């Protein structure tokens, strides 16, 4: 189904001529999840996003669909229970995107360690029980020698052993665009680079839509809707400020997370790895293989700057390099080894303290006595010699004994919030990418109630996103079958599998766009043609950073692709020389920032 600049212009006109049931403000994963469920349920729906889809938080995550084992360090059993169930739902509806990728958890004997070998095993067993994980993906432990055999570069001093448990890798921006495409397929008016400038009201003072601006043309217009929902992530408070009748207080406390990318030859890990920083700061760090690269992060610091443009600072780099070089002492990674980077904001809610994002415990860590009591009770529960009530009681007692000091940035809960102002503006905020479908489901129930329950809501646990029409229980075989179709078109096995994994069940449609593009391989010609015609790509950055991952994980090929892609887009959109030059400049700036060019030049000058 065509989803391009042409359809965008048509929908801008159409959206002005009709009254919608629902207007969604924000095109990250939360808004995309709401839009797809609303459109599939028959609601007249529009979504507007002031940037590109997923340009903010939803393309800047750690790129995992977590099961949340980190929450078991403070025994947030309910959080883990909800998260692992929801992870399974996401994998069911988008089976070509989240992929199982077992995580290694090295255990060190050091101050502030999150787990010891005993508590790690108890936590993993509880995690598997909650997630229903059995068979080849069930957790297991490794002794020190086995850990080092698997990852010989790891720090040996203090290493006790490790555990391995199931987690899932993710392509965050692809998950967003596949939801967006499905919403569009089901009739939603979906517009990127359209900014809300004012929330409007009827004569009774109730929200009835929004005044918006097409960022590309500068043209203003009005969208009329019975219900408006704010799903703008870190911008939640800013959007609510556009509603002069919103009577709810500000609620967001964004934190910044940074990730760095190096070549796998510099840091070669066979599987995702998750460990304490070794700095007794309550935080944990991921090291994850991707394509032929390895990336690591994340930081977790309060953020007060430009929400559109969080940057990687020298302080961020120093922190991550210090930790990774401590854990992999032979790697000796320096600033010049960093090939790409990204900084993102987490839409954390100020009021929800007590649980952490990246494993940070800080001031609210359990005491050793409380922790051991919870561990032992949980072990008894796993052995069926204690009841769930006993575990809950131990957790409650431990929680009441915790220090109630100031909550630090890495402790704020990733919990979500669904609120309605007195003028009817609905706000869905917070949460994490794993929970997006569940958050949207809750919002749709509220929205449907406001619309007098006139719609039969879909069962979103059984509604695949675009590209997701493959058997979720047999993904590898399904992907191989799809890849065979690409091989029949002349692609080699590696390129065919790349496209099959990127596009899932949409690959046969991708392969219809077989017009060669000068300067591009057959693989990249298919990909760019499809992105222009069916993924509403408007700029080279949209394509290289969010529809594909060239800037982050295929940086080696990027320089050779920039000019052919720019030339094709200029032809497709009939850009003037000035427009083409501006888009080329924008791409160069984004790539330079990802490359940390400014920091590297500063180091050279010093």
XYZ file of C-alpha atoms in Angstrom:
606
model
C 0.000 0.000 0.000
C 1.536 3.310 -1.057
C 2.684 5.390 1.916
C 4.759 8.219 0.540
C 5.145 11.960 0.178
C 2.244 11.881 -2.277
C -0.129 10.215 0.184
C 1.121 12.573 2.909
C -0.006 15.612 0.890
C -3.345 13.970 0.145
C -3.911 13.166 3.805
C -3.058 16.703 4.897
C -5.940 17.834 2.712
C -8.318 15.077 3.793
C -7.664 15.500 7.510
C -8.933 19.085 7.307
C -12.259 18.017 5.788
C -13.460 15.506 8.383
C -14.170 15.166 12.065
C -11.977 12.491 13.576
C -12.772 10.235 16.468
C -9.181 10.448 17.690
C -6.129 12.633 17.195
C -2.848 11.153 18.444
C -0.051 13.640 19.169
C 3.357 11.957 18.968
C 4.752 9.369 16.570
C 7.022 7.363 18.801
C 6.223 3.827 19.899
C 3.463 4.894 22.307
C 1.572 6.955 19.744
C 2.126 4.340 17.042
C 0.674 1.671 19.341
C -2.403 3.769 20.070
C -2.929 4.620 16.385
C -2.728 1.030 15.166
C -5.245 -0.232 17.722
C -7.605 2.696 17.153
C -7.580 2.413 13.354
C -8.000 -1.367 13.476
C -11.018 -0.908 15.764
C -12.703 1.379 13.240
C -12.028 4.762 14.794
C -11.377 7.651 12.419
C -7.822 8.323 13.519
C -5.013 10.723 12.747
C -1.483 10.809 14.151
C 0.845 13.788 13.916
C 4.558 13.805 14.716
C 6.612 17.023 14.623
C 9.780 15.153 13.578
C 10.169 11.857 11.765
C 8.488 8.797 13.227
C 10.582 7.461 16.135
C 13.029 10.358 15.844
C 13.054 10.938 19.595
C 13.188 8.314 22.327
C 11.912 5.434 20.200
C 15.004 5.180 18.002
C 17.467 5.812 20.835
C 16.931 2.939 23.255
C 19.327 0.131 24.196
C 17.617 -1.795 21.365
C 16.530 -4.721 23.515
C 13.033 -5.876 24.468
C 13.790 -6.520 28.102
C 12.282 -9.134 30.314
C 13.239 -6.890 33.211
C 15.515 -9.157 35.257
C 17.132 -5.978 36.585
C 13.967 -5.343 38.597
C 14.513 -8.551 40.543
C 17.448 -6.980 42.346
C 14.845 -5.073 44.387
C 12.293 -7.851 43.854
C 9.755 -5.894 41.833
C 8.134 -9.211 40.952
C 4.976 -7.633 39.553
C 7.004 -5.467 37.174
C 8.931 -8.478 35.890
C 5.765 -10.559 35.626
C 4.025 -7.908 33.538
C 7.116 -7.230 31.438
C 7.916 -10.799 30.436
C 4.289 -11.470 29.505
C 4.162 -8.327 27.422
C 7.479 -9.132 25.769
C 5.906 -12.362 24.547
C 2.950 -10.410 23.151
C 5.234 -8.040 21.245
C 7.209 -10.940 19.808
C 3.902 -12.543 18.757
C 2.640 -9.519 16.798
C 6.027 -8.421 15.416
C 7.945 -11.701 15.109
C 10.440 -10.358 12.534
C 11.674 -7.662 14.923
C 12.338 -8.898 18.514
C 14.613 -11.934 18.326
C 15.721 -14.185 21.214
C 19.299 -13.447 22.252
C 20.365 -14.965 25.601
C 22.132 -12.559 27.943
C 25.326 -13.319 29.863
C 25.415 -11.978 33.424
C 28.996 -12.106 34.812
C 29.087 -12.060 38.623
C 31.900 -10.222 40.419
C 32.784 -10.271 44.093
C 33.018 -6.546 44.751
C 31.412 -3.750 46.736
C 27.933 -2.880 45.538
C 27.489 -6.012 43.416
C 23.908 -6.509 42.292
C 23.930 -10.296 42.524
C 26.108 -13.069 43.911
C 26.003 -16.511 42.334
C 23.270 -17.730 44.667
C 20.973 -14.733 44.347
C 21.527 -14.597 40.571
C 20.383 -18.197 40.204
C 17.308 -17.558 42.354
C 16.492 -14.423 40.338
C 16.931 -16.254 37.010
C 14.782 -19.175 38.155
C 12.046 -16.787 39.245
C 12.419 -14.900 35.977
C 11.998 -18.094 33.940
C 8.965 -19.123 35.945
C 7.321 -15.754 35.418
C 8.196 -15.783 31.706
C 7.272 -19.420 31.134
C 10.762 -20.040 29.746
C 11.677 -23.713 29.370
C 13.771 -25.918 27.096
C 16.741 -24.531 25.199
C 16.234 -20.968 26.467
C 16.031 -21.867 30.178
C 18.653 -20.149 32.329
C 21.861 -21.809 33.478
C 24.959 -20.881 35.431
C 28.634 -20.909 34.429
C 31.702 -21.187 36.610
C 34.566 -18.733 36.242
C 36.452 -20.858 33.718
C 33.340 -21.318 31.574
C 32.644 -17.582 31.552
C 36.225 -16.839 30.485
C 36.142 -19.562 27.860
C 33.127 -17.811 26.379
C 34.496 -14.276 26.814
C 38.280 -14.419 27.352
C 38.569 -10.627 27.265
C 36.536 -10.240 30.466
C 38.208 -9.020 33.633
C 39.360 -12.041 35.633
C 39.931 -10.477 39.055
C 36.928 -10.973 41.320
C 34.987 -12.963 38.726
C 32.985 -15.685 40.450
C 31.073 -17.093 37.498
C 27.968 -16.050 35.633
C 24.451 -16.772 34.565
C 22.751 -16.903 31.182
C 19.082 -15.999 30.780
C 16.739 -15.194 27.908
C 16.448 -11.671 26.595
C 15.491 -10.272 23.182
C 17.302 -7.928 20.823
C 15.176 -5.299 19.120
C 15.157 -2.825 16.250
C 13.327 0.016 17.977
C 12.736 2.376 15.046
C 11.598 -0.516 12.816
C 9.051 -1.529 15.455
C 7.636 1.994 15.302
C 7.453 2.225 11.529
C 5.802 -1.196 11.239
C 3.074 -0.077 13.661
C 2.732 3.211 11.770
C 2.408 1.434 8.413
C -0.257 -0.903 9.787
C -2.242 2.041 11.179
C -2.056 3.724 7.769
C -3.115 0.513 6.035
C -6.180 0.440 8.310
C -7.178 3.977 7.360
C -5.397 6.236 9.843
C -4.150 9.617 8.601
C -0.497 9.427 9.612
C 1.675 12.530 9.223
C 5.318 13.073 10.102
C 6.869 16.546 10.331
C 3.534 18.073 11.393
C 3.735 20.015 14.656
C 0.926 20.869 17.071
C 0.954 24.579 17.896
C -2.265 24.812 19.929
C -4.827 22.529 21.572
C -8.278 23.874 20.664
C -11.630 23.819 22.488
C -15.335 23.966 21.708
C -17.777 26.504 23.160
C -18.104 24.401 26.308
C -14.358 24.544 26.875
C -13.719 20.908 25.973
C -10.852 19.803 23.745
C -11.980 19.418 20.124
C -8.734 19.131 18.175
C -5.549 21.034 17.460
C -4.021 23.696 15.280
C -0.965 22.268 13.565
C 1.810 23.310 11.202
C 3.311 21.364 8.325
C 7.004 21.784 9.142
C 7.995 21.262 5.499
C 5.739 23.848 3.868
C 5.186 26.082 6.891
C 1.434 25.948 6.263
C -0.959 25.936 9.250
C -4.254 24.060 9.423
C -6.755 22.686 11.947
C -7.557 19.069 12.808
C -10.947 18.467 14.381
C -11.275 15.447 16.705
C -13.677 14.206 19.368
C -10.785 12.925 21.502
C -7.166 14.085 21.612
C -4.448 11.998 23.250
C -0.959 13.259 24.050
C 1.634 10.508 23.556
C 4.648 12.744 23.072
C 7.105 11.076 25.474
C 9.664 13.547 26.868
C 7.601 16.368 25.316
C 4.512 15.459 27.368
C 4.612 18.573 29.538
C 5.388 20.833 26.564
C 2.352 19.537 24.654
C 0.138 19.978 27.706
C 1.372 23.557 27.940
C -0.240 24.099 24.516
C -3.582 23.380 26.200
C -4.385 26.521 28.176
C -7.157 24.695 30.043
C -5.088 21.687 31.145
C -5.245 21.698 34.945
C -2.747 18.903 35.638
C 0.733 19.586 36.951
C 3.954 18.807 35.053
C 5.032 15.208 35.522
C 8.095 14.420 33.411
C 11.684 13.993 34.566
C 13.625 12.913 31.475
C 16.973 11.209 31.873
C 19.633 10.791 29.200
C 21.079 7.485 28.072
C 24.161 7.226 25.874
C 25.480 4.315 23.789
C 28.770 3.956 21.911
C 29.607 1.678 18.951
C 32.967 0.073 18.086
C 34.036 -2.518 15.548
C 33.722 -6.107 16.750
C 37.435 -6.588 16.099
C 38.045 -4.109 18.893
C 35.551 -5.691 21.292
C 34.272 -9.087 20.210
C 31.535 -10.519 22.411
C 29.566 -13.613 21.366
C 26.338 -12.550 23.037
C 24.756 -9.620 24.898
C 26.413 -9.132 28.283
C 25.141 -7.231 31.324
C 27.307 -6.366 34.316
C 27.759 -4.016 37.249
C 29.864 -0.951 36.556
C 32.344 -1.854 39.291
C 32.042 1.704 40.592
C 29.624 0.889 43.419
C 27.150 3.348 41.879
C 24.284 0.860 41.602
C 24.296 0.897 37.806
C 24.689 -1.833 35.213
C 25.991 -1.704 31.645
C 25.056 -3.628 28.497
C 27.563 -4.752 25.878
C 25.747 -5.998 22.768
C 26.943 -7.430 19.418
C 25.087 -6.063 16.373
C 25.862 -6.576 12.668
C 29.695 -6.565 12.670
C 29.841 -4.089 15.540
C 29.584 -4.014 19.329
C 27.777 -1.286 21.224
C 27.668 -0.535 24.933
C 25.730 1.657 27.358
C 23.804 3.092 28.976
C 24.336 6.161 31.085
C 21.464 7.411 33.209
C 21.626 11.102 34.125
C 19.056 13.833 34.648
C 18.546 15.941 31.555
C 17.537 19.609 31.353
C 18.638 20.573 27.831
C 17.064 20.677 24.376
C 14.600 17.791 24.176
C 15.059 17.588 20.415
C 18.795 17.314 20.552
C 20.417 15.460 23.445
C 24.151 15.107 22.856
C 26.899 12.709 23.827
C 29.329 14.606 26.042
C 32.959 13.938 26.908
C 31.790 13.052 30.410
C 29.455 10.383 28.990
C 32.256 8.921 26.881
C 34.750 8.923 29.751
C 32.277 7.124 32.022
C 31.448 4.357 29.546
C 35.035 3.842 28.381
C 36.260 3.634 31.969
C 33.760 0.888 32.782
C 34.142 -1.115 29.571
C 37.931 -0.952 29.701
C 37.783 -2.126 33.316
C 35.647 -5.131 32.391
C 37.611 -5.810 29.176
C 41.136 -4.681 30.162
C 42.809 -5.938 26.982
C 40.423 -4.001 24.726
C 41.969 -0.604 25.516
C 39.196 1.256 23.699
C 39.814 4.950 23.122
C 37.787 7.819 21.719
C 39.192 7.253 18.219
C 37.828 3.684 18.245
C 34.220 4.874 18.548
C 32.572 4.583 15.134
C 29.073 5.762 16.069
C 27.026 6.868 19.039
C 23.584 7.944 20.110
C 21.976 9.801 22.995
C 18.325 9.380 23.908
C 15.888 10.578 26.530
C 13.778 8.325 28.707
C 10.285 9.695 29.419
C 10.389 9.022 33.148
C 7.661 10.199 35.486
C 8.760 12.185 38.514
C 6.163 10.782 40.889
C 7.076 7.141 40.322
C 10.124 6.559 42.486
C 11.488 3.321 43.837
C 12.341 1.251 40.776
C 15.310 1.769 38.528
C 15.951 1.753 34.801
C 19.377 0.288 34.216
C 19.874 -1.591 37.420
C 20.784 1.402 39.565
C 19.950 0.937 43.205
C 21.489 3.981 44.771
C 19.852 5.117 47.975
C 17.031 2.602 47.806
C 19.025 -0.618 47.733
C 17.836 -3.343 50.046
C 19.913 -4.015 53.122
C 21.861 -7.281 53.096
C 19.537 -8.700 55.755
C 16.383 -7.771 53.836
C 17.842 -8.931 50.530
C 18.879 -12.323 51.903
C 15.470 -12.841 53.491
C 13.729 -12.154 50.183
C 16.169 -14.408 48.286
C 15.678 -17.311 50.688
C 11.901 -16.951 50.696
C 11.892 -16.813 46.911
C 14.052 -19.943 46.743
C 11.559 -21.730 48.978
C 8.747 -20.558 46.697
C 10.550 -21.942 43.646
C 10.959 -25.235 45.495
C 7.207 -25.169 46.335
C 7.927 -25.000 50.074
C 6.631 -21.429 50.426
C 3.603 -19.608 49.058
C 3.481 -16.535 46.860
C 2.028 -14.669 49.846
C 5.236 -15.415 51.779
C 7.319 -13.861 49.006
C 5.075 -10.810 48.823
C 5.261 -10.356 52.591
C 9.066 -10.568 52.546
C 9.202 -8.013 49.733
C 6.830 -5.655 51.545
C 8.853 -5.895 54.755
C 12.057 -5.244 52.829
C 10.489 -2.258 51.089
C 9.369 -0.698 54.355
C 12.930 -0.984 55.673
C 14.477 0.821 52.703
C 16.074 4.220 53.013
C 13.612 6.857 51.826
C 16.306 9.319 50.807
C 16.352 11.304 47.601
C 15.769 9.221 44.476
C 18.619 9.441 41.977
C 18.057 9.511 38.190
C 18.659 5.810 37.638
C 16.013 4.834 40.167
C 12.890 6.432 38.724
C 10.295 3.859 37.700
C 9.600 3.190 34.074
C 5.923 3.082 35.072
C 3.320 4.657 32.813
C 0.567 7.151 33.502
C -2.863 7.593 31.876
C -4.555 10.836 32.886
C -7.401 13.039 31.691
C -7.536 16.796 32.296
C -10.834 18.494 33.149
C -11.125 19.713 29.536
C -10.868 16.149 28.223
C -7.241 16.060 27.014
C -5.967 12.510 27.551
C -2.262 12.010 28.296
C -0.469 8.674 28.107
C 3.106 8.993 29.319
C 6.072 7.138 30.739
C 6.411 3.410 30.266
C 8.992 1.505 28.252
C 9.086 0.093 24.767
C 8.224 -3.423 25.944
C 4.936 -2.150 27.369
C 3.791 -0.103 24.407
C 0.978 -2.440 23.295
C -0.367 -2.826 26.824
C -0.262 0.938 27.417
C -2.124 1.537 24.170
C -4.718 -1.091 25.074
C -5.464 0.697 28.343
C -5.693 4.060 26.595
C -8.074 2.672 23.947
C -10.473 1.462 26.608
C -10.581 4.962 28.065
C -10.942 6.574 24.644
C -13.725 4.193 23.645
C -15.557 5.011 26.857
C -15.333 8.721 26.006
C -16.817 7.803 22.616
C -19.767 6.019 24.307
C -18.225 2.565 23.728
C -19.389 2.566 20.125
C -16.361 0.607 18.844
C -15.501 -3.068 19.221
C -11.852 -2.936 20.215
C -9.543 -5.454 18.590
C -7.585 -8.042 20.528
C -4.237 -6.359 19.960
C -2.361 -9.400 21.282
C -3.417 -11.173 18.084
C -3.091 -8.315 15.599
C 0.228 -8.395 13.695
C 2.002 -5.195 12.752
C 3.049 -4.579 9.166
C 5.577 -7.229 8.166
C 4.508 -9.471 11.030
C 2.388 -11.973 9.117
C 4.696 -14.903 9.789
C 4.488 -17.770 12.242
C 5.888 -16.414 15.531
C 6.716 -19.934 16.674
C 8.816 -20.694 13.600
C 10.496 -17.384 12.801
C 13.882 -18.657 11.591
C 12.349 -20.980 9.008
C 9.892 -18.308 7.865
C 12.713 -15.799 7.421
C 14.731 -18.332 5.406
C 11.741 -18.941 3.099
C 11.353 -15.212 2.546
C 15.073 -14.821 1.935
C 14.874 -17.523 -0.741
C 12.527 -15.237 -2.695
C 15.180 -12.519 -2.576
C 17.848 -14.989 -3.695
C 15.638 -15.908 -6.630
C 15.846 -12.227 -7.587
C 19.633 -12.489 -7.718
C 20.694 -11.434 -4.206
C 23.343 -13.389 -2.347
C 22.372 -15.226 0.819
C 23.700 -12.565 3.219
C 21.873 -9.681 1.523
C 18.693 -11.753 1.167
C 18.651 -12.554 4.888
C 19.344 -8.905 5.705
C 16.241 -7.798 3.780
C 14.097 -10.644 5.124
C 14.949 -9.760 8.715
C 14.408 -6.053 8.063
C 11.033 -6.313 6.329
C 9.506 -9.632 7.398
C 6.401 -10.571 5.450
C 6.626 -7.309 3.475
C 9.665 -8.637 1.615
C 7.666 -9.832 -1.436
C 6.399 -6.252 -1.819
C 9.923 -4.876 -1.363
C 11.093 -7.133 -4.194
C 8.598 -5.565 -6.602
C 10.597 -2.323 -6.395
C 13.325 -3.680 -8.632
C 14.321 -0.510 -10.470
C 18.128 -0.214 -10.277
C 19.512 2.936 -8.659
C 22.808 4.232 -9.968
C 25.579 3.762 -7.440
C 23.617 1.374 -5.206
C 23.740 -2.399 -4.918
C 20.710 -4.490 -5.735
C 20.007 -4.872 -2.002
C 20.142 -1.152 -1.339
C 18.126 -0.300 -4.459
C 15.292 -2.509 -3.232
C 15.492 -0.956 0.211
C 15.544 2.703 -0.847
C 12.823 2.334 -3.483
C 10.581 0.647 -0.926
C 11.327 3.266 1.747
C 10.445 6.117 -0.620
C 7.200 4.563 -1.792
C 5.924 2.740 1.282
C 7.671 4.053 4.419
C 7.221 7.831 4.104
C 10.923 8.639 4.085
C 11.344 12.399 3.596
C 15.085 12.973 4.161
C 18.364 11.064 3.822
C 18.667 11.029 7.630
C 15.239 9.353 7.905
C 16.513 6.594 5.643
C 20.031 6.086 6.968
C 19.181 6.339 10.679
C 15.596 5.114 11.231
C 14.404 3.044 8.251
C 17.830 1.373 8.198
C 20.751 1.388 10.648
C 23.576 2.446 8.346
C 24.692 5.381 10.493
C 24.890 3.268 13.649
C 25.855 -0.264 12.662
C 26.874 -0.273 8.992
C 29.022 2.835 9.149
C 31.696 1.262 6.927
C 29.372 1.387 3.908
C 27.771 4.761 4.584
C 30.216 7.118 2.842
C 29.840 5.326 -0.480
C 26.041 5.363 -0.241
C 25.428 8.985 0.693
C 25.646 10.554 -2.771
C 23.626 7.885 -4.662
C 20.861 8.051 -2.041
C 20.858 11.850 -2.067
C 20.701 11.887 -5.886
C 17.804 9.427 -5.974
C 15.837 11.335 -3.336
C 16.440 14.632 -5.113
C 15.056 13.082 -8.303
C 12.109 11.461 -6.494
C 11.108 14.656 -4.682
C 12.238 17.063 -7.423
C 14.321 19.050 -4.962
C 15.909 22.311 -6.027
C 19.691 22.580 -5.834
C 19.280 24.557 -2.616
C 17.003 21.940 -1.031
C 19.379 19.160 -1.997
C 22.316 21.047 -0.511
C 20.399 21.599 2.737
C 19.553 17.907 3.078
C 23.156 16.998 2.319
C 24.322 19.398 5.031
C 21.817 17.954 7.508
C 23.060 14.425 6.825
C 26.677 15.474 7.221
C 25.907 17.108 10.575
C 24.057 14.039 11.901
C 26.832 11.683 10.798
C 29.524 13.933 12.284
C 27.660 14.024 15.585
C 27.271 10.241 15.623
C 30.974 9.920 14.788
C 31.781 12.206 17.767
C 33.793 14.324 15.350
C 33.781 17.390 17.609
C 35.029 15.479 20.650
C 37.751 13.823 18.586
C 38.895 17.171 17.204
C 38.956 18.631 20.725
C 41.137 15.742 21.892
C 43.485 16.222 18.953
C 43.848 19.957 19.689
C 44.700 19.188 23.308
